[in-house]
Short mmCIF file of C-alpha atoms and ligand atoms in Angstrom, two decimals:
data_model
loop_
_atom_site.label_atom_id
_atom_site.label_comp_id
_atom_site.label_asym_id
_atom_site.label_seq_id
_atom_site.Cartn_x
_atom_site.Cartn_y
_atom_site.Cartn_z
CA UNK A 1 9.32 65.08 -33.00
CA UNK A 2 7.77 67.10 -30.57
CA UNK A 3 10.34 68.67 -27.97
CA UNK A 4 10.92 65.70 -25.60
CA UNK A 5 10.97 66.25 -21.47
CA UNK A 6 14.47 64.26 -20.08
CA UNK A 7 14.86 63.76 -16.45
CA UNK A 8 18.57 63.29 -16.07
CA UNK A 9 19.00 61.28 -13.57
CA UNK A 10 22.65 61.62 -12.34
CA UNK A 11 23.30 64.29 -14.21
CA UNK A 12 26.77 65.42 -12.34
CA UNK A 13 27.72 61.29 -13.81
CA UNK A 14 30.06 60.39 -16.91
CA UNK A 15 26.60 59.23 -18.07
CA UNK A 16 24.68 62.44 -17.34
CA UNK A 17 27.42 64.99 -18.25
CA UNK A 18 27.42 63.33 -21.88
CA UNK A 19 23.17 63.04 -21.82
CA UNK A 20 23.08 67.03 -21.02
CA UNK A 21 25.84 67.50 -24.03
CA UNK A 22 23.23 65.86 -26.05
CA UNK A 23 20.19 67.82 -24.90
CA UNK A 24 22.63 70.75 -25.30
CA UNK A 25 23.22 70.14 -28.96
CA UNK A 26 19.58 69.65 -29.94
CA UNK A 27 17.62 71.94 -27.64
CA UNK A 28 14.53 71.86 -30.20
CA UNK A 29 14.31 68.29 -29.70
CA UNK A 30 15.03 67.70 -26.04
CA UNK A 31 14.61 69.94 -22.80
CA UNK A 32 15.92 69.22 -19.56
CA UNK A 33 13.46 68.67 -16.58
CA UNK A 34 15.03 67.69 -13.90
CA UNK A 35 18.75 67.21 -12.24
CA UNK A 36 19.70 65.25 -10.14
CA UNK A 37 23.09 64.62 -8.70
CA UNK A 38 24.61 62.94 -4.78
CA UNK A 39 27.35 65.49 -3.87
CA UNK A 40 28.73 67.37 -6.65
CA UNK A 41 26.57 70.85 -5.43
CA UNK A 42 28.92 73.17 -7.65
CA UNK A 43 28.67 70.91 -11.10
CA UNK A 44 24.63 70.61 -9.75
CA UNK A 45 24.23 74.42 -9.84
CA UNK A 46 26.23 75.43 -12.84
CA UNK A 47 23.71 72.66 -14.76
CA UNK A 48 20.96 74.41 -13.21
CA UNK A 49 21.12 77.71 -14.00
CA UNK A 50 22.37 76.62 -17.97
CA UNK A 51 19.18 74.23 -18.56
CA UNK A 52 16.53 76.16 -16.26
CA UNK A 53 15.07 72.26 -15.20
CA UNK A 54 11.79 72.77 -13.23
CA UNK A 55 13.40 71.00 -10.32
CA UNK A 56 16.82 69.53 -8.84
CA UNK A 57 17.63 66.74 -6.43
CA UNK A 58 20.73 66.88 -4.42
CA UNK A 59 21.17 63.60 -2.49
CA UNK A 60 23.48 64.44 0.58
CA UNK A 61 20.87 66.68 3.00
CA UNK A 62 23.86 68.83 4.00
CA UNK A 63 24.15 70.79 0.45
CA UNK A 64 20.65 71.60 0.51
CA UNK A 65 21.36 75.29 2.04
CA UNK A 66 24.19 75.96 -0.58
CA UNK A 67 22.16 74.81 -3.54
CA UNK A 68 18.56 76.49 -2.20
CA UNK A 69 20.94 79.66 -2.36
CA UNK A 70 22.58 79.78 -5.49
CA UNK A 71 19.79 78.92 -7.13
CA UNK A 72 17.11 81.53 -5.01
CA UNK A 73 16.72 83.81 -8.07
CA UNK A 74 15.49 81.77 -10.00
CA UNK A 75 12.14 79.25 -10.10
CA UNK A 76 13.87 75.99 -10.14
CA UNK A 77 12.89 73.69 -7.29
CA UNK A 78 15.38 72.02 -4.74
CA UNK A 79 14.41 69.02 -2.88
CA UNK A 80 17.90 66.71 -0.78
CA UNK A 81 17.68 63.11 0.25
CA UNK A 82 17.55 60.01 -1.02
CA UNK A 83 13.56 59.79 -0.62
CA UNK A 84 13.20 63.13 -3.15
CA UNK A 85 14.22 60.87 -5.81
CA UNK A 86 11.30 58.86 -5.68
CA UNK A 87 9.46 62.14 -5.31
CA UNK A 88 10.16 63.57 -8.46
CA UNK A 89 10.46 60.92 -10.36
CA UNK A 90 6.59 60.91 -9.75
CA UNK A 91 6.36 64.13 -10.73
CA UNK A 92 4.48 65.27 -14.29
CA UNK A 93 7.29 67.57 -15.93
CA UNK A 94 8.77 65.17 -17.67
CA UNK A 95 8.65 62.46 -20.67
CA UNK A 96 11.49 60.23 -20.05
CA UNK A 97 14.11 59.53 -17.01
CA UNK A 98 17.67 58.98 -18.46
CA UNK A 99 18.34 56.69 -15.62
CA UNK A 100 22.09 57.76 -15.14
CA UNK A 101 22.16 56.90 -11.51
CA UNK A 102 24.99 54.66 -10.53
CA UNK A 103 24.54 51.52 -8.26
CA UNK A 104 22.04 49.61 -6.80
CA UNK A 105 20.28 53.60 -5.67
CA UNK A 106 18.94 53.65 -8.92
CA UNK A 107 16.91 50.83 -8.35
CA UNK A 108 14.44 52.47 -6.19
CA UNK A 109 13.28 56.23 -9.06
CA UNK A 110 13.60 54.04 -11.75
CA UNK A 111 10.90 51.94 -10.87
CA UNK A 112 9.09 55.00 -9.75
CA UNK A 113 9.82 56.28 -13.37
CA UNK A 114 8.31 52.57 -14.84
CA UNK A 115 5.11 52.81 -12.59
CA UNK A 116 4.19 56.25 -13.87
CA UNK A 117 4.19 55.46 -17.64
CA UNK A 118 7.54 56.92 -18.07
CA UNK A 119 9.79 56.20 -20.74
CA UNK A 120 13.40 55.18 -19.24
CA UNK A 121 16.81 55.38 -21.32
CA UNK A 122 18.47 52.75 -18.92
CA UNK A 123 22.39 52.97 -18.37
CA UNK A 124 21.72 52.54 -14.88
CA UNK A 125 22.19 48.50 -15.26
CA UNK A 126 22.11 47.64 -11.38
CA UNK A 127 18.12 48.42 -11.32
CA UNK A 128 18.09 45.55 -13.70
CA UNK A 129 20.67 42.92 -12.47
CA UNK A 130 18.88 43.84 -8.69
CA UNK A 131 15.28 43.27 -9.62
CA UNK A 132 15.01 42.89 -13.77
CA UNK A 133 11.87 40.87 -13.46
CA UNK A 134 9.86 42.93 -11.43
CA UNK A 135 10.65 45.97 -13.81
CA UNK A 136 10.02 44.75 -16.70
CA UNK A 137 7.03 43.30 -15.56
CA UNK A 138 6.03 46.96 -14.04
CA UNK A 139 6.75 48.24 -17.41
CA UNK A 140 4.65 45.85 -19.12
CA UNK A 141 1.81 46.73 -17.07
CA UNK A 142 2.44 50.46 -17.02
CA UNK A 143 3.36 50.97 -20.93
CA UNK A 144 6.65 52.36 -20.00
CA UNK A 145 9.25 51.74 -22.83
CA UNK A 146 12.36 50.80 -21.77
CA UNK A 147 15.24 51.82 -24.29
CA UNK A 148 18.83 50.60 -23.42
CA UNK A 149 21.83 53.41 -22.85
CA UNK A 150 24.36 50.90 -22.58
CA UNK A 151 26.12 50.51 -25.55
CA UNK A 152 26.21 46.73 -25.86
CA UNK A 153 22.29 46.28 -25.22
CA UNK A 154 22.06 49.80 -27.72
CA UNK A 155 24.06 47.78 -30.70
CA UNK A 156 21.24 44.61 -29.56
CA UNK A 157 18.00 46.98 -29.60
CA UNK A 158 19.45 48.38 -32.80
CA UNK A 159 19.58 45.24 -34.65
CA UNK A 160 16.54 44.10 -33.39
CA UNK A 161 14.83 47.56 -35.12
CA UNK A 162 13.12 45.81 -38.10
CA UNK A 163 13.01 42.56 -37.10
CA UNK A 164 9.52 42.08 -36.01
CA UNK A 165 8.55 38.56 -34.06
CA UNK A 166 12.26 37.07 -35.85
CA UNK A 167 13.13 34.86 -33.10
CA UNK A 168 16.79 35.68 -31.36
CA UNK A 169 18.98 33.09 -31.45
CA UNK A 170 21.41 34.48 -28.99
CA UNK A 171 23.51 37.32 -28.71
CA UNK A 172 26.90 37.82 -28.32
CA UNK A 173 28.07 40.62 -25.86
CA UNK A 174 31.41 42.07 -27.31
CA UNK A 175 33.97 43.15 -24.06
CA UNK A 176 36.54 45.47 -24.51
CA UNK A 177 38.81 42.73 -21.77
CA UNK A 178 39.57 46.11 -19.62
CA UNK A 179 43.36 47.20 -19.21
CA UNK A 180 44.12 43.57 -17.53
CA UNK A 181 43.76 41.44 -20.78
CA UNK A 182 45.70 38.74 -20.97
CA UNK A 183 47.24 39.23 -17.50
CA UNK A 184 46.88 36.38 -14.72
CA UNK A 185 46.47 35.87 -11.54
CA UNK A 186 49.92 36.56 -10.26
CA UNK A 187 49.88 40.20 -12.25
CA UNK A 188 46.13 40.99 -10.61
CA UNK A 189 46.77 40.45 -7.08
CA UNK A 190 49.24 43.22 -6.81
CA UNK A 191 46.94 45.63 -8.61
CA UNK A 192 46.26 49.38 -7.37
CA UNK A 193 43.29 51.62 -7.53
CA UNK A 194 45.13 54.13 -9.92
CA UNK A 195 45.99 51.14 -12.55
CA UNK A 196 42.68 49.47 -12.34
CA UNK A 197 40.67 53.36 -13.52
CA UNK A 198 42.83 53.59 -16.79
CA UNK A 199 40.55 51.92 -19.06
CA UNK A 200 41.78 51.52 -22.44
CA UNK A 201 38.69 52.52 -24.53
CA UNK A 202 36.03 54.61 -22.57
CA UNK A 203 36.21 57.49 -19.93
CA UNK A 204 33.66 56.27 -17.55
CA UNK A 205 32.47 56.91 -13.92
CA UNK A 206 34.68 54.64 -11.30
CA UNK A 207 32.79 51.84 -10.34
CA UNK A 208 31.93 51.06 -13.76
CA UNK A 209 35.71 51.23 -14.71
CA UNK A 210 36.62 48.91 -11.94
CA UNK A 211 33.52 46.17 -12.72
CA UNK A 212 35.29 46.91 -16.56
CA UNK A 213 38.89 45.89 -15.40
CA UNK A 214 37.24 42.40 -13.37
CA UNK A 215 34.82 41.74 -15.92
CA UNK A 216 32.29 41.98 -13.53
CA UNK A 217 30.53 44.74 -15.63
CA UNK A 218 30.00 42.11 -19.26
CA UNK A 219 28.42 40.09 -16.14
CA UNK A 220 25.71 42.46 -14.65
CA UNK A 221 25.24 43.05 -18.89
CA UNK A 222 24.39 39.47 -19.14
CA UNK A 223 21.90 39.67 -16.39
CA UNK A 224 20.59 43.17 -17.84
CA UNK A 225 20.61 42.04 -21.17
CA UNK A 226 18.23 38.06 -20.15
CA UNK A 227 15.56 41.29 -19.18
CA UNK A 228 15.83 43.52 -21.58
CA UNK A 229 15.47 40.90 -24.20
CA UNK A 230 13.67 37.69 -22.24
CA UNK A 231 16.47 35.70 -23.36
CA UNK A 232 18.07 32.14 -21.42
CA UNK A 233 21.43 32.09 -20.26
CA UNK A 234 22.20 29.67 -23.17
CA UNK A 235 21.37 32.44 -25.58
CA UNK A 236 24.06 34.84 -24.24
CA UNK A 237 27.48 34.39 -25.44
CA UNK A 238 30.81 36.87 -24.47
CA UNK A 239 33.46 37.04 -26.91
CA UNK A 240 36.53 39.46 -26.29
CA UNK A 241 36.99 42.27 -28.79
CA UNK A 242 39.68 44.99 -27.36
CA UNK A 243 39.04 47.17 -30.26
CA UNK A 244 35.60 47.93 -29.11
CA UNK A 245 34.49 48.85 -32.33
CA UNK A 246 31.38 46.24 -32.68
CA UNK A 247 29.17 47.17 -29.80
CA UNK A 248 27.73 43.62 -29.80
CA UNK A 249 25.81 41.79 -32.36
CA UNK A 250 22.48 39.51 -32.58
CA UNK A 251 22.56 35.69 -34.36
CA UNK A 252 18.85 34.81 -36.23
CA UNK A 253 17.01 31.34 -36.46
CA UNK A 254 19.09 31.38 -40.32
CA UNK A 255 22.55 31.96 -38.53
CA UNK A 256 22.49 35.36 -39.90
CA UNK A 257 24.44 38.01 -37.45
CA UNK A 258 23.98 41.56 -37.36
CA UNK A 259 26.61 43.91 -35.50
CA UNK A 260 26.41 47.52 -34.64
CA UNK A 261 28.80 49.34 -35.15
CA UNK A 262 31.04 52.62 -34.12
CA UNK A 263 34.00 54.54 -32.66
CA UNK A 264 33.41 54.08 -28.58
CA UNK A 265 31.54 56.77 -27.46
CA UNK A 266 29.04 56.83 -25.29
CA UNK A 267 27.00 59.89 -26.46
CA UNK A 268 25.77 57.87 -29.42
CA UNK A 269 23.92 55.21 -27.60
CA UNK A 270 22.75 57.98 -25.29
CA UNK A 271 21.16 60.37 -28.15
CA UNK A 272 19.81 57.20 -29.97
CA UNK A 273 17.94 56.25 -26.40
CA UNK A 274 17.11 60.20 -26.40
CA UNK A 275 15.48 59.90 -29.68
CA UNK A 276 14.45 56.74 -30.85
CA UNK A 277 12.87 55.85 -33.16
CA UNK A 278 14.40 58.63 -34.86
CA UNK A 279 18.49 59.09 -35.97
CA UNK A 280 19.31 62.55 -35.79
CA UNK A 281 22.75 64.14 -37.18
CA UNK A 282 26.02 64.98 -34.93
CA UNK A 283 29.08 66.18 -35.03
CA UNK A 284 30.73 62.82 -33.47
CA UNK A 285 33.69 61.18 -34.52
CA UNK A 286 33.25 58.77 -37.35
CA UNK A 287 34.51 55.19 -37.81
CA UNK A 288 37.38 55.24 -40.72
CA UNK A 289 37.47 52.03 -43.14
CA UNK A 290 40.46 53.95 -44.61
CA UNK A 291 43.10 54.05 -41.65
CA UNK A 292 44.25 50.22 -41.22
CA UNK A 293 42.67 48.42 -38.08
CA UNK A 294 42.56 45.07 -37.77
CA UNK A 295 39.53 43.84 -35.29
CA UNK A 296 39.70 40.37 -33.22
CA UNK A 297 37.61 38.12 -31.59
CA UNK A 298 38.85 35.78 -28.08
CA UNK A 299 36.95 33.67 -25.56
CA UNK A 300 37.04 35.34 -21.84
CA UNK A 301 39.19 34.40 -19.47
CA UNK A 302 36.90 32.83 -17.03
CA UNK A 303 39.75 31.46 -14.45
CA UNK A 304 41.06 34.52 -14.26
CA UNK A 305 38.73 37.08 -14.29
CA UNK A 306 36.10 35.04 -11.82
CA UNK A 307 33.87 37.54 -11.18
CA UNK A 308 32.32 37.00 -14.66
CA UNK A 309 31.91 33.19 -13.56
CA UNK A 310 30.57 34.15 -10.66
CA UNK A 311 27.78 36.44 -12.93
CA UNK A 312 27.03 33.40 -14.66
CA UNK A 313 26.32 31.20 -12.15
CA UNK A 314 23.87 34.23 -10.47
CA UNK A 315 22.66 34.78 -14.33
CA UNK A 316 21.56 30.87 -14.29
CA UNK A 317 20.14 30.45 -10.72
CA UNK A 318 18.51 33.55 -10.73
CA UNK A 319 16.01 34.59 -7.75
CA UNK A 320 17.86 36.84 -5.27
CA UNK A 321 21.00 35.37 -6.76
CA UNK A 322 22.26 38.24 -8.93
CA UNK A 323 20.87 40.51 -6.52
CA UNK A 324 23.42 39.29 -3.95
CA UNK A 325 26.25 39.60 -6.72
CA UNK A 326 25.59 42.93 -7.29
CA UNK A 327 25.63 43.91 -3.71
CA UNK A 328 28.35 42.65 -2.70
CA UNK A 329 30.16 43.91 -5.66
CA UNK A 330 29.07 47.22 -4.94
CA UNK A 331 30.79 46.84 -1.56
CA UNK A 332 33.40 45.05 -2.96
CA UNK A 333 34.43 48.29 -5.65
CA UNK A 334 34.21 50.61 -3.35
CA UNK A 335 36.14 49.10 -0.41
CA UNK A 336 39.21 48.47 -3.44
CA UNK A 337 38.44 52.01 -4.09
CA UNK A 338 39.45 53.15 -1.48
CA UNK A 339 42.29 51.12 -1.33
CA UNK A 340 40.93 48.43 1.89
CA UNK A 341 40.99 45.24 0.01
CA UNK A 342 43.04 44.11 -2.74
CA UNK A 343 41.71 43.57 -6.37
CA UNK A 344 41.37 39.14 -6.31
CA UNK A 345 39.33 40.02 -2.66
CA UNK A 346 36.70 41.40 -4.81
CA UNK A 347 35.96 38.17 -5.89
CA UNK A 348 36.59 37.16 -2.19
CA UNK A 349 34.06 39.38 -1.21
CA UNK A 350 31.33 38.36 -3.65
CA UNK A 351 31.71 34.93 -3.60
CA UNK A 352 31.50 34.18 -0.27
CA UNK A 353 28.03 36.95 0.13
CA UNK A 354 27.35 34.30 -2.91
CA UNK A 355 27.58 31.24 -0.85
CA UNK A 356 26.43 32.92 3.03
CA UNK A 357 23.22 34.32 1.95
CA UNK A 358 19.92 32.58 1.75
CA UNK A 359 18.69 31.85 -1.78
CA UNK A 360 14.92 32.96 -2.68
CA UNK A 361 13.88 31.80 -5.66
CA UNK A 362 10.88 34.38 -6.25
CA UNK A 363 11.93 37.38 -4.51
CA UNK A 364 9.27 40.28 -3.61
CA UNK A 365 10.24 43.75 -4.37
CA UNK A 366 10.28 43.81 -0.59
CA UNK A 367 12.56 40.51 -0.66
CA UNK A 368 14.91 42.41 -2.78
CA UNK A 369 15.47 44.88 -0.91
CA UNK A 370 15.76 42.94 2.43
CA UNK A 371 18.67 40.87 0.07
CA UNK A 372 20.42 43.99 -0.57
CA UNK A 373 21.01 45.48 3.03
CA UNK A 374 21.59 42.15 4.22
CA UNK A 375 24.45 41.19 1.93
CA UNK A 376 26.07 44.50 2.16
CA UNK A 377 26.41 44.31 6.18
CA UNK A 378 27.72 40.76 5.36
CA UNK A 379 30.06 41.80 2.91
CA UNK A 380 31.28 44.74 4.92
CA UNK A 381 31.95 42.85 7.71
CA UNK A 382 34.67 40.66 5.52
CA UNK A 383 36.12 43.62 4.97
CA UNK A 384 35.85 45.03 8.11
CA UNK A 385 34.85 48.32 6.95
P1 NAD B 429 29.37 57.95 -12.62
O1 NAD B 429 29.94 58.03 -11.03
O2 NAD B 429 29.90 58.98 -13.61
O3 NAD B 429 28.07 58.88 -11.99
C1 NAD B 429 27.16 58.38 -11.12
C2 NAD B 429 25.66 59.62 -11.15
O4 NAD B 429 24.89 59.19 -10.03
C3 NAD B 429 26.07 60.88 -10.18
O5 NAD B 429 25.70 61.88 -11.34
C4 NAD B 429 26.42 60.93 -8.84
O6 NAD B 429 25.93 62.14 -8.12
C5 NAD B 429 24.58 59.96 -9.09
N1 NAD B 429 24.85 59.14 -7.91
C6 NAD B 429 25.87 58.31 -7.24
N2 NAD B 429 25.61 57.75 -5.93
C7 NAD B 429 24.15 58.42 -6.09
C8 NAD B 429 23.88 57.82 -4.69
N3 NAD B 429 23.41 57.05 -3.81
N4 NAD B 429 22.04 58.53 -4.61
C9 NAD B 429 21.81 59.20 -5.66
N5 NAD B 429 22.36 59.54 -6.70
C10 NAD B 429 23.34 58.77 -6.70
O7 NAD B 429 28.68 56.83 -13.30
P2 NAD B 429 28.66 56.83 -14.59
O8 NAD B 429 30.01 56.23 -15.64
O9 NAD B 429 27.87 57.92 -15.22
O10 NAD B 429 27.77 55.05 -14.57
C11 NAD B 429 25.89 55.65 -14.08
C12 NAD B 429 25.61 54.10 -14.73
O11 NAD B 429 25.36 54.32 -16.16
C13 NAD B 429 25.87 53.04 -14.31
O12 NAD B 429 24.91 52.33 -13.55
C14 NAD B 429 26.96 52.44 -15.03
O13 NAD B 429 26.85 51.35 -15.09
C15 NAD B 429 25.66 52.70 -16.14
N6 NAD B 429 26.90 52.64 -17.56
C16 NAD B 429 27.91 53.91 -17.79
C17 NAD B 429 28.64 53.69 -18.97
C18 NAD B 429 29.96 55.23 -19.08
O14 NAD B 429 30.36 55.20 -20.07
N7 NAD B 429 29.93 55.77 -17.88
C19 NAD B 429 28.75 53.12 -19.79
C20 NAD B 429 27.43 52.13 -19.88
C21 NAD B 429 26.78 51.85 -18.66
MG1 MG B 430 28.33 48.92 -21.48
#
């Protein structure tokens, strides 16, 4: 394999830092050519000095000078601001984008990379939730490979290798159930930020950790799967599997089910997406069948975790409804993280936004952008932020 030049978008985040761990451990295979961060200038500079990329972007304009000065003795180009993300995504200096920005902010740079025909290692699921039809259409047009990093989708992708055109009967997305598995609304109503941030199996960024606690994450993943694997809503099933050992499954027409397993560690799907179609050796801890462990499965509690029901509704409706769901959810999650609203209020914000915003069956990209902005304004007005 020739050395692959990686653009790590969101390099200071949970996914971004783990992607850099993979690059560090495989310098013969990968180099980091672009690094981007929103606010953490200290870590960005430290990463730039270690990996010597072509370019860095600091999202927060106010930090441009400090980053520029810290890298003055190097040849690293420094850009700042939101627009710069799209500009550097259009550069020639890389082969693959590791899309590790969180939320809607990842859409425009990822779309730019797709239009450049770059390979995408996609962690930023919101990109497909918001505008999956357009992103996948452009990916086909420009022959940009979109390889999932999300562990469930990586599992499905791995199960499909070698299956050629064998149709999928259905996929089974596993969900850990999050920290509040088995709890009821009378408990959830009092849940505070710090408790919700403690995930039993995965250590992740704040937004996805809250989404995992509300099960919105699984709803976003159903929509992500629809676009990645070209499925109908009826072909996507969610099953709660608290041990997070089976990362997801595919059932084929003959009834046979393939599963992908391993310890929960995001470095594995990150490395798989970056090295695909190769597998590379590593020193990650491995699942041990000699240690007694029961793998269990149960139905998700849709009555308690209503965010998942709302996401299923958005998945079935299609059009701009997933975009509305996502925008309202981002506003709600950040309000919850700032202790402005309660745990169950997040669902109210999403539900009311879905009822209020205008449904568009076949939105243009511009209409997705407008839907996102309008929904954010409406959702924020519910919270009085
Ligand atoms: P994180 O919060 O740890 O990191 C987010 C990164 O994006 C940071 O580098 C930050 O600087 C950057 N960023 C934040 N806001 C930005 C903005 N407005 N503009 C530009 N950059 C911005 O998040 P994470 O947990 O690493 O998640 C990243 C993405 O990967 C999310 O879409 C998440 O759903 C997905 N994902 C994460 C995990 C995980 O284990 N962390 C697993 C599966 C999928
Ligand atoms: Mg996942």
